[in-house]
Each structure stands twice: as C-alpha cells, then as structure tokens.
Short mmCIF file of C-alpha atoms in Angstrom, two decimals:
data_model
loop_
_atom_site.label_atom_id
_atom_site.label_comp_id
_atom_site.label_asym_id
_atom_site.label_seq_id
_atom_site.Cartn_x
_atom_site.Cartn_y
_atom_site.Cartn_z
CA ALA C 1 -0.12 0.21 0.20
CA TYR C 2 2.55 2.65 0.48
CA GLY C 3 4.98 1.89 -2.19
CA MET C 4 1.85 2.45 -4.28
CA SER C 5 1.82 5.80 -3.34
CA ALA C 6 5.57 6.37 -2.68
CA LEU C 7 6.39 4.76 -5.97
CA PRO C 8 4.75 7.20 -8.11
CA LEU C 9 5.81 10.18 -6.56
CA ASN C 10 8.78 9.28 -6.56
CA LEU C 11 9.41 8.94 -10.12
CA ILE C 12 7.75 12.08 -10.87
CA LYS C 13 9.72 14.60 -7.97
CA GLY C 14 12.72 12.68 -8.88
CA THR C 15 15.80 13.64 -6.70
CA ARG C 16 18.04 16.62 -5.76
CA SER C 17 21.06 17.82 -7.93
CA THR C 18 24.30 15.94 -7.34
CA ALA C 19 26.25 19.92 -8.33
CA TYR C 20 23.65 21.57 -5.57
CA GLU C 21 24.51 18.83 -3.02
CA ARG C 22 27.78 18.54 -3.56
CA LEU C 23 27.92 22.44 -2.93
CA GLU C 24 26.11 22.46 0.46
CA ASN C 25 28.48 19.73 1.57
CA THR C 26 31.36 21.58 0.81
CA GLU C 27 29.90 24.41 2.79
CA ASP C 28 28.89 21.90 5.75
CA ILE C 29 32.74 20.51 5.76
CA GLU C 30 33.99 24.49 5.74
CA GLU C 31 31.85 25.08 8.92
CA VAL C 32 33.19 22.07 10.56
CA GLU C 33 36.53 22.61 9.86
CA GLN C 34 36.01 26.12 11.16
CA HIS C 35 34.71 24.92 14.84
CA ILE C 36 37.35 22.25 15.06
CA LYS C 37 40.01 25.21 15.01
CA THR C 38 38.41 27.08 16.91
CA ILE C 39 38.50 24.25 19.47
CA LYS C 40 41.82 23.36 19.12
CA SER C 41 43.66 27.23 19.05
CA LYS C 42 41.94 26.82 23.05
CA ASN C 43 44.89 24.23 24.02
CA LYS C 44 48.07 26.70 22.04
CA ASP C 45 49.43 27.06 25.92
CA GLY C 46 49.56 23.45 26.52
CA ARG C 47 46.98 23.15 28.94
CA PRO C 48 44.38 20.18 28.55
CA LEU C 49 41.27 20.93 27.21
CA PRO C 50 38.00 20.89 29.32
CA ALA C 51 36.07 17.32 28.54
CA ARG C 52 32.95 19.58 26.96
CA ASP C 53 35.28 20.36 25.02
CA LYS C 54 36.95 17.14 23.86
CA ARG C 55 33.05 16.07 23.73
CA ALA C 56 33.07 18.47 21.13
CA LEU C 57 35.56 17.68 19.07
CA LYS C 58 35.11 14.12 19.19
CA GLN C 59 31.21 15.29 17.42
CA PHE C 60 32.99 17.26 15.01
CA GLU C 61 35.57 15.18 14.01
CA GLU C 62 32.86 12.44 13.41
CA ARG C 63 30.96 14.71 11.84
CA LEU C 64 33.57 15.85 9.49
CA ARG C 65 34.53 11.85 8.39
CA THR C 66 31.25 11.63 7.48
CA LEU C 67 30.94 14.99 5.31
CA ARG C 68 34.18 13.83 3.90
CA LYS C 69 32.87 10.17 2.74
CA ARG C 70 29.56 11.92 1.68
CA GLU C 71 32.12 14.14 -0.91
CA ARG C 72 33.67 10.98 -2.06
CA HIS C 73 30.16 9.34 -2.86
CA LEU C 74 28.78 12.62 -4.34
CA GLU C 75 31.72 12.94 -6.72
CA PHE C 76 31.66 9.40 -7.94
CA ILE C 77 28.13 9.68 -8.66
CA GLU C 78 28.47 13.01 -10.51
CA ASN C 79 30.64 11.85 -12.97
CA SER C 80 28.75 8.23 -13.24
CA TRP C 81 27.39 7.00 -16.24
CA TRP C 82 23.97 5.73 -14.54
CA THR C 83 23.64 9.15 -13.08
CA LYS C 84 23.85 10.48 -16.94
CA PHE C 85 21.61 7.61 -18.08
CA CYS C 86 19.03 8.36 -15.80
CA GLY C 87 18.82 11.76 -16.48
CA ALA C 88 18.27 11.40 -20.44
CA LEU C 89 15.22 8.80 -19.12
CA ARG C 90 13.96 11.89 -16.68
CA PRO C 91 10.95 12.57 -18.93
CA LEU C 92 9.39 8.70 -19.34
CA LYS C 93 9.76 8.42 -15.61
CA ILE C 94 7.25 11.26 -14.78
CA ILE C 95 5.38 9.44 -17.40
CA TRP C 96 5.65 6.37 -15.49
CA GLY C 97 5.02 8.20 -12.33
CA ILE C 98 1.59 9.78 -13.88
CA PHE C 99 0.70 6.18 -14.95
CA PHE C 100 1.07 4.02 -11.76
CA ILE C 101 -0.81 7.29 -9.56
CA LEU C 102 -3.77 6.47 -12.08
CA VAL C 103 -3.72 2.60 -11.70
CA ALA C 104 -3.15 2.91 -7.91
CA TRP C 105 -6.28 5.14 -7.68
CA LEU C 106 -7.80 2.62 -10.13
CA PHE C 107 -7.29 -0.15 -7.18
CA VAL C 108 -8.01 2.12 -4.41
CA ILE C 109 -11.75 2.91 -5.97
CA SER C 110 -12.61 -0.30 -6.67
CA LEU C 111 -11.26 -1.75 -3.56
CA PHE C 112 -13.00 1.03 -1.68
CA LEU C 113 -16.20 0.16 -3.60
CA SER C 114 -16.02 -3.50 -2.96
CA ASN C 115 -15.60 -3.39 0.54
CA LEU C 116 -17.96 -0.53 0.86
CA ASP C 117 -20.39 -2.98 -0.87
CA LYS C 118 -20.06 -6.00 1.19
CA ALA C 119 -20.77 -2.99 4.72
CA LEU C 120 -24.09 -1.98 3.54
CA HIS C 121 -25.55 -5.57 1.87
CA SER C 122 -23.70 -8.49 3.92
CA ALA C 123 -24.69 -10.24 6.73
CA GLY C 124 -22.05 -8.80 8.99
CA ILE C 125 -19.00 -10.56 10.22
CA ASP C 126 -20.53 -13.76 11.33
CA SER C 127 -20.98 -15.14 7.62
CA GLY C 128 -17.16 -13.00 7.15
CA PHE C 129 -18.88 -10.22 4.98
CA ILE C 130 -19.55 -12.37 2.05
CA ILE C 131 -21.96 -11.08 -0.76
CA PHE C 132 -23.74 -12.73 -3.16
CA GLY C 133 -23.25 -11.00 -6.48
CA ALA C 134 -22.41 -7.21 -6.38
CA ASN C 135 -24.50 -4.61 -5.88
CA LEU C 136 -22.19 -1.85 -6.48
CA SER C 137 -20.18 -1.69 -9.65
CA ASN C 138 -16.90 -0.48 -9.95
CA PRO C 139 -14.27 -0.40 -13.02
CA LEU C 140 -12.23 -3.60 -12.72
CA ASN C 141 -15.23 -5.75 -11.70
CA MET C 142 -16.96 -4.48 -14.81
CA LEU C 143 -13.89 -4.94 -17.14
CA LEU C 144 -12.56 -8.40 -16.11
CA PRO C 145 -15.87 -10.56 -17.02
CA LEU C 146 -15.38 -8.32 -20.12
CA LEU C 147 -12.03 -9.67 -21.53
CA GLN C 148 -12.90 -12.94 -19.81
CA THR C 149 -14.75 -13.45 -23.43
CA VAL C 150 -11.59 -12.75 -25.63
CA PHE C 151 -8.95 -15.63 -24.51
CA PRO C 152 -6.65 -14.61 -22.69
CA LEU C 153 -7.31 -10.97 -22.24
CA ASP C 154 -8.72 -11.58 -19.15
CA TYR C 155 -5.55 -13.21 -17.23
CA ILE C 156 -3.00 -10.65 -19.44
CA LEU C 157 -4.85 -8.33 -16.52
CA ILE C 158 -4.47 -10.66 -13.86
CA THR C 159 -0.80 -10.89 -14.86
CA ILE C 160 -0.01 -7.18 -15.03
CA ILE C 161 -2.11 -6.78 -11.56
CA ILE C 162 0.37 -9.40 -10.13
CA MET C 163 3.27 -7.68 -11.25
CA TYR C 164 2.39 -4.55 -10.29
CA PHE C 165 1.33 -4.98 -6.77
CA ILE C 166 4.81 -7.02 -6.80
CA PHE C 167 6.82 -4.15 -8.41
CA THR C 168 4.82 -1.17 -5.80
CA SER C 169 5.39 -3.79 -3.09
CA MET C 170 9.25 -3.92 -3.47
CA ALA C 171 9.29 0.18 -3.80
CA GLY C 172 7.66 0.07 -0.64
CA ILE C 173 10.24 -2.49 0.92
CA ARG C 174 12.95 0.18 -0.45
CA ASN C 175 12.13 2.65 1.29
CA ILE C 176 10.76 1.51 4.24
CA GLY C 177 13.24 -1.47 4.98
CA ILE C 178 12.71 -4.68 6.54
CA TRP C 179 11.30 -4.33 10.51
CA PHE C 180 9.97 -6.27 13.08
CA PHE C 181 7.99 -4.06 14.92
CA TRP C 182 9.82 -1.14 15.69
CA ILE C 183 13.34 -2.56 15.69
CA ARG C 184 14.94 -2.04 12.01
CA LEU C 185 16.45 -5.36 11.20
CA TYR C 186 17.78 -4.93 7.01
CA LYS C 187 17.91 -2.21 4.65
CA ILE C 188 17.29 -2.84 1.04
CA ARG C 189 19.90 -0.82 -1.40
CA ARG C 190 20.24 -1.81 -4.79
CA GLY C 191 23.79 -3.74 -4.97
CA ARG C 192 24.44 -3.42 -1.22
CA THR C 193 21.67 -5.62 0.14
CA ARG C 194 22.94 -8.66 2.97
CA PRO C 195 21.72 -11.90 1.97
CA GLN C 196 19.26 -12.23 5.19
CA ALA C 197 18.00 -9.37 4.50
CA LEU C 198 16.92 -10.58 0.55
CA LEU C 199 15.63 -13.98 2.00
CA PHE C 200 12.81 -11.60 4.05
CA LEU C 201 12.35 -10.18 0.74
CA CYS C 202 11.69 -13.11 -1.06
CA MET C 203 9.21 -14.33 1.83
CA ILE C 204 7.13 -11.36 1.94
CA LEU C 205 6.94 -11.14 -2.03
CA LEU C 206 5.64 -14.81 -1.75
CA LEU C 207 3.18 -13.47 0.72
CA ILE C 208 1.96 -10.59 -0.96
CA VAL C 209 1.52 -13.29 -4.26
CA LEU C 210 -0.62 -15.33 -1.75
CA HIS C 211 -2.72 -12.36 -0.96
CA THR C 212 -3.30 -10.99 -4.46
CA SER C 213 -5.51 -14.42 -5.03
CA TYR C 214 -7.66 -12.75 -2.38
CA MET C 215 -7.28 -8.74 -3.34
CA ILE C 216 -8.52 -9.82 -7.19
CA TYR C 217 -11.85 -11.30 -5.29
CA SER C 218 -12.29 -7.79 -3.55
CA LEU C 219 -11.01 -6.02 -6.85
CA ALA C 220 -13.56 -8.40 -9.01
CA PRO C 221 -15.88 -10.35 -7.03
CA GLN C 222 -18.32 -11.07 -9.91
CA TYR C 223 -15.21 -12.34 -11.83
CA VAL C 224 -14.11 -14.43 -9.15
CA MET C 225 -17.70 -16.15 -8.35
CA TYR C 226 -18.74 -16.47 -12.05
CA GLY C 227 -16.86 -14.89 -14.55
CA SER C 228 -18.55 -14.48 -17.48
CA GLN C 229 -21.38 -17.10 -16.97
CA ASN C 230 -24.56 -16.33 -17.93
CA TYR C 231 -28.07 -18.36 -17.63
CA LEU C 232 -31.33 -18.20 -20.31
CA ILE C 233 -34.51 -16.65 -18.69
CA GLU C 234 -37.58 -16.89 -20.76
CA SER C 235 -39.46 -13.63 -21.36
CA ASN C 236 -42.78 -12.91 -22.98
CA ILE C 237 -43.06 -10.83 -25.60
CA THR C 238 -46.27 -9.06 -26.83
CA TYR C 239 -46.99 -8.41 -30.57
CA ASP C 240 -49.59 -5.77 -31.02
CA ASP C 241 -50.19 -6.15 -34.66
CA GLN C 242 -50.38 -9.82 -34.29
CA LYS C 243 -52.73 -9.42 -30.81
CA GLY C 244 -50.75 -12.28 -29.29
CA ASN C 245 -47.25 -13.45 -27.13
CA SER C 246 -44.85 -14.95 -27.76
CA THR C 247 -41.42 -16.97 -25.72
CA LEU C 248 -38.38 -15.36 -25.75
CA SER C 249 -34.88 -17.07 -23.70
CA VAL C 250 -32.66 -13.96 -22.65
CA PRO C 251 -28.93 -14.58 -22.03
CA LYS C 252 -28.38 -13.08 -18.69
CA ARG C 253 -25.18 -12.64 -15.84
CA CYS C 254 -25.16 -14.74 -13.22
CA ASP C 255 -25.46 -13.73 -9.82
CA ALA C 256 -26.72 -14.96 -6.53
CA ASP C 257 -30.23 -14.91 -8.04
CA ALA C 258 -29.04 -17.45 -10.83
CA PRO C 259 -29.85 -21.10 -11.09
CA GLU C 260 -27.73 -23.26 -9.03
CA ASP C 261 -27.78 -25.72 -12.12
CA GLN C 262 -26.84 -23.14 -14.63
CA CYS C 263 -24.35 -20.91 -12.72
CA THR C 264 -21.13 -22.57 -11.00
CA VAL C 265 -19.66 -20.90 -8.24
CA THR C 266 -15.55 -20.94 -8.64
CA ARG C 267 -14.03 -22.92 -5.82
CA THR C 268 -11.90 -19.72 -4.53
CA TYR C 269 -15.38 -18.31 -3.33
CA LEU C 270 -16.41 -21.42 -1.70
CA PHE C 271 -13.17 -21.75 0.18
CA LEU C 272 -14.21 -18.38 1.63
CA HIS C 273 -17.55 -18.87 2.54
CA LYS C 274 -16.63 -22.11 4.43
CA PHE C 275 -14.08 -20.60 6.15
CA TRP C 276 -15.58 -16.92 6.72
CA PHE C 277 -12.76 -16.18 9.44
CA PHE C 278 -10.36 -15.91 6.86
CA SER C 279 -13.23 -13.56 4.67
CA ALA C 280 -13.66 -10.82 8.24
CA ALA C 281 -9.92 -11.28 8.18
CA TYR C 282 -9.10 -10.03 4.95
CA TYR C 283 -12.34 -7.53 5.46
CA PHE C 284 -10.84 -5.65 8.00
CA GLY C 285 -8.02 -6.02 6.29
CA ASN C 286 -8.41 -4.30 2.79
CA TRP C 287 -9.80 -1.51 4.89
CA ALA C 288 -6.28 -0.82 6.55
CA PHE C 289 -4.66 -1.32 2.91
CA LEU C 290 -6.70 1.74 2.38
CA GLY C 291 -5.93 3.63 5.33
CA VAL C 292 -2.11 2.45 4.30
CA PHE C 293 -2.29 3.91 1.36
CA LEU C 294 -4.14 7.62 2.25
CA ILE C 295 -1.48 8.29 4.90
CA GLY C 296 1.40 6.96 2.78
CA LEU C 297 0.59 9.31 0.21
CA ILE C 298 0.18 12.05 2.48
CA ILE C 299 3.60 11.48 3.47
CA SER C 300 4.89 11.01 0.06
CA CYS C 301 3.66 14.37 -1.02
CA CYS C 302 4.70 16.17 1.81
CA LYS C 303 8.53 14.55 1.93
CA GLY C 304 11.05 16.75 -0.15
CA LYS C 305 13.17 15.26 -3.37
CA LYS C 306 15.36 12.61 -1.98
CA SER C 307 19.34 12.46 -2.07
CA VAL C 308 21.01 10.81 -4.94
CA ILE C 309 22.64 8.92 -1.95
CA GLU C 310 19.64 8.81 0.60
CA GLY C 311 20.53 6.32 3.03
CA VAL C 312 24.21 6.00 2.04
CA GLU C 313 26.01 7.70 4.46
CA GLU C 314 24.38 6.53 7.42
CA ASP C 315 23.70 3.39 6.57
CA SER C 316 25.99 0.60 8.41
CA ASP C 317 25.80 -2.23 5.71
CA ILE C 318 28.13 -0.41 3.48
CA SER C 319 31.98 0.45 3.64
CA ASP C 320 33.51 3.18 3.14
CA ASP C 321 34.90 1.90 0.09
CA GLU C 322 33.67 3.33 -3.79
CA PRO C 323 30.04 3.43 -3.59
CA SER C 324 28.49 1.38 -6.21
CA VAL C 325 26.92 2.94 -9.25
CA TYR C 326 23.70 1.43 -9.17
CA SER C 327 22.98 3.30 -5.69
CA VAL C 328 21.28 6.20 -6.61
#
C-alpha cells in the first residue's frame, strides 16, 4: 500500500541535483573545520582541553569524516554514466509516475467500492462479509468479466495486476526497509543488500502473491464468483400487430439469483464462504490497506526530493569503499 503511493511520486519528483548537494556538503565541511580549529586553538598554551570541549571535538571530527565520505560518494555519482543515463530518462520517469498513480487510484476506488458494498449488503462478520453478487459496480469488476470473453485478455490483465503489486511492494520495502515491530532489521540497497535481507524480501513477496488471490476477489467479486457465465431466462413478448404472445429466452449474467444448475460458483469463493473467518480478516485488512495508502500518499506528498545518496552515509551495511554506481 505504501509503495503504491511512494513509487509514483518518487518518479515524478525525482532526486536532488548532485551539483547542488556537493555545494552544500562543501559548505558544511568548511563550517565543521572552522569549529575544530576554534576548539584546538584553546590549548595552544599546552593546557588540556575541558571534558566538554573534548566531547565536542570528537563529535566534530566524526562529523567531518562523514561529510568527507559523503563528498566522495557525491563526486563518484556525479561522474558516473548511470547518473547521466537516468537524467536522459527523466521525462519517461514522469510519464511512468503519472501512469502508476492513476493505476493506484483505480485499484483504491475499486477496493473501496467493493468493501463498501460488503459493509452495506453483507450479513455481517458472522458470514465473513460475504456477498452473493455485486450491488455496487466498480471499474475492474466490470472490465474483467468483459475481457474473459476473449481469451487470454483476462489472464493478461491479472498478470499485470500481480506484477504491479509486486513492483510497488518492492519499492515500498526498499523505502522503509524490513522491520520487526519497531526494530529495523535490514535495509534494501541496490547492489549492497545483505543475503538475510534478500531472504526476508523473497518471503514477503511470496506472501504478497498469495494475498493477491483474495485481493482480486475484493477488486472484482463478479469475476471471481461467476466469471462471464450467463444463464437463460424466459421473457414474454407481446406483438401488437398480431395480437399474440411469444416466449423468448434472454441471456442474463450469473448472480446470486441464478439457478444452481445453470451457474457454477468458483472454488475460491466456496473456500472463502466456508472459512468465513479468513474472509472477515481480509475484509478488515482491506480497510487497513486503504488507510495505509492514504497515509503514505500524504507523507510522500509532504516529503521533499530524495538525495541521490539517501541512506548511504548512515547505512551501517555499507563500507567506506567506493560506492556502487547503481546506488542512485
């Protein structure tokens, strides 16, 4: 949910200018060096520095080492071919960012309408908020049954949805890292991620793919329950010129009112209907999903542009060696 808002806005906003960051970093280095000179000038007569000045000197020296390390990173990135290549692709990133945020809003609106339908028309938590048909239509619920009539368009769209969730989830995990409650375990850095973090990342992505099976039910309940199945209903037609009646069979989309011998419910729906507590948990999880998306959207809008080396200088997993060209 966070990646669905953070990824598009990061693509649209881009990163700060490397030259401007180097200028700021140089000014910080000069300021710290001036503080160090001021403190060292106090013991020209050979007297030892007070404990307070020693602590301040140690902090300034540590700060100076960090700034010089940052300067090396910025210089390397500014001269790398990868930075120039990314700069050339800036218009394409903006287009992709706009496309991703529109797709995110499509999913959010569809999920909200589906959850609202369950809240208004389901039998409550005892039934797992299961509904027998869609009372409030949403874009994906209308599109998927329509695409199912032309093989394999519905499979292509489902594949795109799954890949979109995986891609945005990886972007979200890369931004916030891997946490155990309030304890940060690992950071995800291109070319510098620890093997343990990669194992956690793979496990999280497997759980996301597993959850997508229910997410599609929430986004398109009609498609998951009945697909594009139709059943025939008899309709009486009266002809005025002949003053007679005739019976005509008219196809109708399968729903909760359809006869059981003409419409087959999918196994996924039967599983959720039988184990109602899973469906109830997913129902409340979807509301949490929507809440996290909105919170992430507000945070991403309020945050400024990212640094080209954000997270590098304070990352304990990274040595003081030459930075990776892909760190941007």
